[in-house]
Structures are given as C-alpha cells and as structure tokens.
PDB file of C-alpha atoms in Angstrom:
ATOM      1  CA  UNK A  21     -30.356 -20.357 -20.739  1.00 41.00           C
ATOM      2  CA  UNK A  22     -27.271 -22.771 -20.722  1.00 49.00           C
ATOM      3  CA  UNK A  23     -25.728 -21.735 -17.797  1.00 48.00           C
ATOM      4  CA  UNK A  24     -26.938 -21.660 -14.233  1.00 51.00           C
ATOM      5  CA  UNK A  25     -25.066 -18.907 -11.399  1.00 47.00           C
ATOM      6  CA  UNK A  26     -25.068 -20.173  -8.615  1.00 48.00           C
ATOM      7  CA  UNK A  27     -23.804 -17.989  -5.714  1.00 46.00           C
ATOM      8  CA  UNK A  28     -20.131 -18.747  -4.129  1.00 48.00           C
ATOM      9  CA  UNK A  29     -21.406 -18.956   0.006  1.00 48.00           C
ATOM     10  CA  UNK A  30     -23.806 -22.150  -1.527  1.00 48.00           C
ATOM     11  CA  UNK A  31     -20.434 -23.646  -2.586  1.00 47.00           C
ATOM     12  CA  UNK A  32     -19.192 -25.659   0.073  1.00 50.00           C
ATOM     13  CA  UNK A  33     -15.687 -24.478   1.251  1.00 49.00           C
ATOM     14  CA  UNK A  34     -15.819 -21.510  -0.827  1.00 45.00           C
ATOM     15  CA  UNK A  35     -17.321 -19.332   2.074  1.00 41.00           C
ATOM     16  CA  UNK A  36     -13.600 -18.383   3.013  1.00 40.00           C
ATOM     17  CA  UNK A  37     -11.544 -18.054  -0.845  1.00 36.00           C
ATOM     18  CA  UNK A  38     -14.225 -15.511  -1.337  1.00 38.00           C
ATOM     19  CA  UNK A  39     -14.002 -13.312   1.781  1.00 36.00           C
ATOM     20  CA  UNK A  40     -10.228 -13.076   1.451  1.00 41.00           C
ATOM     21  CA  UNK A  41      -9.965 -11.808  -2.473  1.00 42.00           C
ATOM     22  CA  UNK A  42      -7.264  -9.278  -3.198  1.00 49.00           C
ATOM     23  CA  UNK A  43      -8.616  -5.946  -4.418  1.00 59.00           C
ATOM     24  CA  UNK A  44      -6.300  -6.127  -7.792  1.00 65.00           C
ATOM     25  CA  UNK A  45      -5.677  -9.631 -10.087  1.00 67.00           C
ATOM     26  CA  UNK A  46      -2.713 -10.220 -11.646  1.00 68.00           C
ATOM     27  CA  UNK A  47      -1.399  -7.863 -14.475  1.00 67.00           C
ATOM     28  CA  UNK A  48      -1.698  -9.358 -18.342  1.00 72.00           C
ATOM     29  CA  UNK A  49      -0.707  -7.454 -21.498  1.00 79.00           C
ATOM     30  CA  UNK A  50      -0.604  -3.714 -21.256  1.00 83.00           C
ATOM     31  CA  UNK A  51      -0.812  -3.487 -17.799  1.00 86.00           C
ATOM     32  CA  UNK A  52       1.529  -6.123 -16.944  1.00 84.00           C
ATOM     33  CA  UNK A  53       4.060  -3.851 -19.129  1.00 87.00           C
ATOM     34  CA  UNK A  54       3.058  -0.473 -17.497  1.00 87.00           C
ATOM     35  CA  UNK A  55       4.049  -2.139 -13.904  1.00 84.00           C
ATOM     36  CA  UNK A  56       7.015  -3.146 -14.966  1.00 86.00           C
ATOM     37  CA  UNK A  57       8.312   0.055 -16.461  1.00 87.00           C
ATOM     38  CA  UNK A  58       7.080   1.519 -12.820  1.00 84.00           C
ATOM     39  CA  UNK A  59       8.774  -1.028 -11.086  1.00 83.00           C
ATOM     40  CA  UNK A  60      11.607  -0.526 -12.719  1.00 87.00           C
ATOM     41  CA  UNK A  61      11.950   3.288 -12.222  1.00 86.00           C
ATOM     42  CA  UNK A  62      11.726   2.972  -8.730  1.00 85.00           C
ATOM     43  CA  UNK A  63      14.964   4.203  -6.681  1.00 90.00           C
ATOM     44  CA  UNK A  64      16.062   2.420  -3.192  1.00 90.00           C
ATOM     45  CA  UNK A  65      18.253   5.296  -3.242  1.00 92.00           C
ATOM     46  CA  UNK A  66      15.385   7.672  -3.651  1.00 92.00           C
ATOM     47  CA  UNK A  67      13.279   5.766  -1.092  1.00 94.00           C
ATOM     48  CA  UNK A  68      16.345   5.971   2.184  1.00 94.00           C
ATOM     49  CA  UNK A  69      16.986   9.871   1.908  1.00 95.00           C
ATOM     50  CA  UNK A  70      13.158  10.508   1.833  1.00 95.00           C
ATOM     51  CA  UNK A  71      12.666   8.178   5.142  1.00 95.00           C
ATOM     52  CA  UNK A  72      15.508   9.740   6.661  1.00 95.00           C
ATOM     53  CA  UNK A  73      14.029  12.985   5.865  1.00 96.00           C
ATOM     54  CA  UNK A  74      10.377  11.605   7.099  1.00 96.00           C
ATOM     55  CA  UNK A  75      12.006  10.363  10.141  1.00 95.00           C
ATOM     56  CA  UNK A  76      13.832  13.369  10.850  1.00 95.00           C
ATOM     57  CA  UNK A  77      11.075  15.564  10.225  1.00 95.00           C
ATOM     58  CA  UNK A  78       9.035  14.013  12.727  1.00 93.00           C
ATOM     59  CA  UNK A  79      11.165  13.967  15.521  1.00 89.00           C
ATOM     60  CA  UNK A  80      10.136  14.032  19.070  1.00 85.00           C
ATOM     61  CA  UNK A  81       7.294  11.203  17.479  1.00 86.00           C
ATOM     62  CA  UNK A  82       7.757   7.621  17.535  1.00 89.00           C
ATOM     63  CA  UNK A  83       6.876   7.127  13.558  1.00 92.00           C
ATOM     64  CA  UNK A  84       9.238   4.024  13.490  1.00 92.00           C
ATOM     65  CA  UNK A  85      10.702   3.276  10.054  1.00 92.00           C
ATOM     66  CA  UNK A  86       9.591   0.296   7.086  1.00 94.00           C
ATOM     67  CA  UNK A  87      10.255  -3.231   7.960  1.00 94.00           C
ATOM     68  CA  UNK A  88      12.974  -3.845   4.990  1.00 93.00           C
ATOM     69  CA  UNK A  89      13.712  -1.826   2.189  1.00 92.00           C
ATOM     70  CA  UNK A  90      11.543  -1.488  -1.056  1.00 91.00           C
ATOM     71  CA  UNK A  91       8.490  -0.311  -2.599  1.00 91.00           C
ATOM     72  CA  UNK A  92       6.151  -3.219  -0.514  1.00 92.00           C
ATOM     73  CA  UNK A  93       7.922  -2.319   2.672  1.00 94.00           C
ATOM     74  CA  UNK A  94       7.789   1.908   2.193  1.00 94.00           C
ATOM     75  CA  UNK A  95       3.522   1.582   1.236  1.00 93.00           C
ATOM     76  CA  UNK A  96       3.131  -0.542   3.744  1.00 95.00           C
ATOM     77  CA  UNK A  97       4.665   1.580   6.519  1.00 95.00           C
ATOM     78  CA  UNK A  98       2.654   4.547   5.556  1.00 94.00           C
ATOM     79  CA  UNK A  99      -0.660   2.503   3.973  1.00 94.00           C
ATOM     80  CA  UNK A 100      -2.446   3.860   7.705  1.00 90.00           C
ATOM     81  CA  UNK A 101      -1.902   7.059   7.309  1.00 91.00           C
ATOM     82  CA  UNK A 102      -0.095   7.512  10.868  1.00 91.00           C
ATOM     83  CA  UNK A 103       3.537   8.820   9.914  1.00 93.00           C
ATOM     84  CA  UNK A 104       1.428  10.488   7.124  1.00 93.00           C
ATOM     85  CA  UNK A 105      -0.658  12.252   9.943  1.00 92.00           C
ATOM     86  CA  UNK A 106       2.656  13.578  11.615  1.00 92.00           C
ATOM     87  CA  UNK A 107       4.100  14.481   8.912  1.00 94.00           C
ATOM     88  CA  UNK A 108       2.019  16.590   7.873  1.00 93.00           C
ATOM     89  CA  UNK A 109       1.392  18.084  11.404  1.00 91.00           C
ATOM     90  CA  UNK A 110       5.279  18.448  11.408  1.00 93.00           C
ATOM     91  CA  UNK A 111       4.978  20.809   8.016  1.00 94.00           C
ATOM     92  CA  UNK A 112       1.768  22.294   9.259  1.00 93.00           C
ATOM     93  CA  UNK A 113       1.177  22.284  13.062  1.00 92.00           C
ATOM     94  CA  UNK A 114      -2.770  21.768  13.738  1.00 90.00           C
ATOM     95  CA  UNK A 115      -3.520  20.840  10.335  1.00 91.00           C
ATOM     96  CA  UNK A 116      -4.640  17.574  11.255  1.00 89.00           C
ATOM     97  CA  UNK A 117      -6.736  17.588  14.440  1.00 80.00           C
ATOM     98  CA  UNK A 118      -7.760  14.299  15.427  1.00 70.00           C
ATOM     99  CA  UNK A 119      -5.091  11.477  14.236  1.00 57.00           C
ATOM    100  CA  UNK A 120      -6.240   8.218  14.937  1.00 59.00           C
ATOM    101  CA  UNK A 121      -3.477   6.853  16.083  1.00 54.00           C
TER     102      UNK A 121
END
C-alpha cells in the first residue's frame, strides 16, 4: 500500500488547524452556482420590515437587534435561538417553557 495515514494530532502544529475546521468548505461548480442565485435573491428590504416586526413583536423583552445589516448579520442574531424563543412565546404564550437564555 503506497500511501501511509497518518493521523493530524501526530503532526506537529496541526493539533489547532484541525480543532478549528468550519463545518462547510468552499462552494465549486453546482453548488457554488446554487449560492449565488440564493444570495442574490435575498432582500435587505425584506430583512428590516421583518426585524422591525420581530422587534416589535417582542416587546417588553430585550431581544436587541443584528449587528449590521445582511444575511451574516440577521443568522447570526438569531443562530441561538433566544429572540427565536420569544418570539415564539410572543405568538404562543407558554409554548416554550424553559428558554435558556
């Protein structure tokens, strides 16, 4: 067998470019394509009313708003599931019991 593996922790200085590898690669071909086409349907317009709505919806709970505007910023500020979690309390008082937030 031509090839030996070799595990990346025996590499030295590898310990750390392995522990902190994104979840998704880059995007080639047909993929690549696909995310643009998303990318490019995506509305800032869209994204402001439904925070404002979010934001409004929750009142009376600090659910603070993105850090910037765009699709990175609006995942990111509900990626924990906290404004999620009053949100959907706000719709549907009880529904979730124990937030962790």
């Amino acid at each position: 067998f031509p090839f030996r593996v070799v595990s990346p922790k025996l590499l030295p200085g590898r310990e750390r470019s392995c522990s902190i590898m994104a979840n998704k690669g880059p995007s080639y071909g047909l993929s690549r394509e696909v995310q643009q086409k998303l990318d490019q349907m995506y509305e800032l317009d869209l994204e402001t009313v439904l925070v404002q709505w979010i934001i409004a919806q929750c009142s009376g709970t600090d659910v603070g708003q993105p850090e910037g505007q765009g699709k990175a910023a609006f995942q990111k500020w509900l990626k924990d599931g906290t404004v999620l979690c009053h949100l959907i309390n706000s719709l549907a008082p009880g529904s979730v019991k124990k937030p962790a937030f």
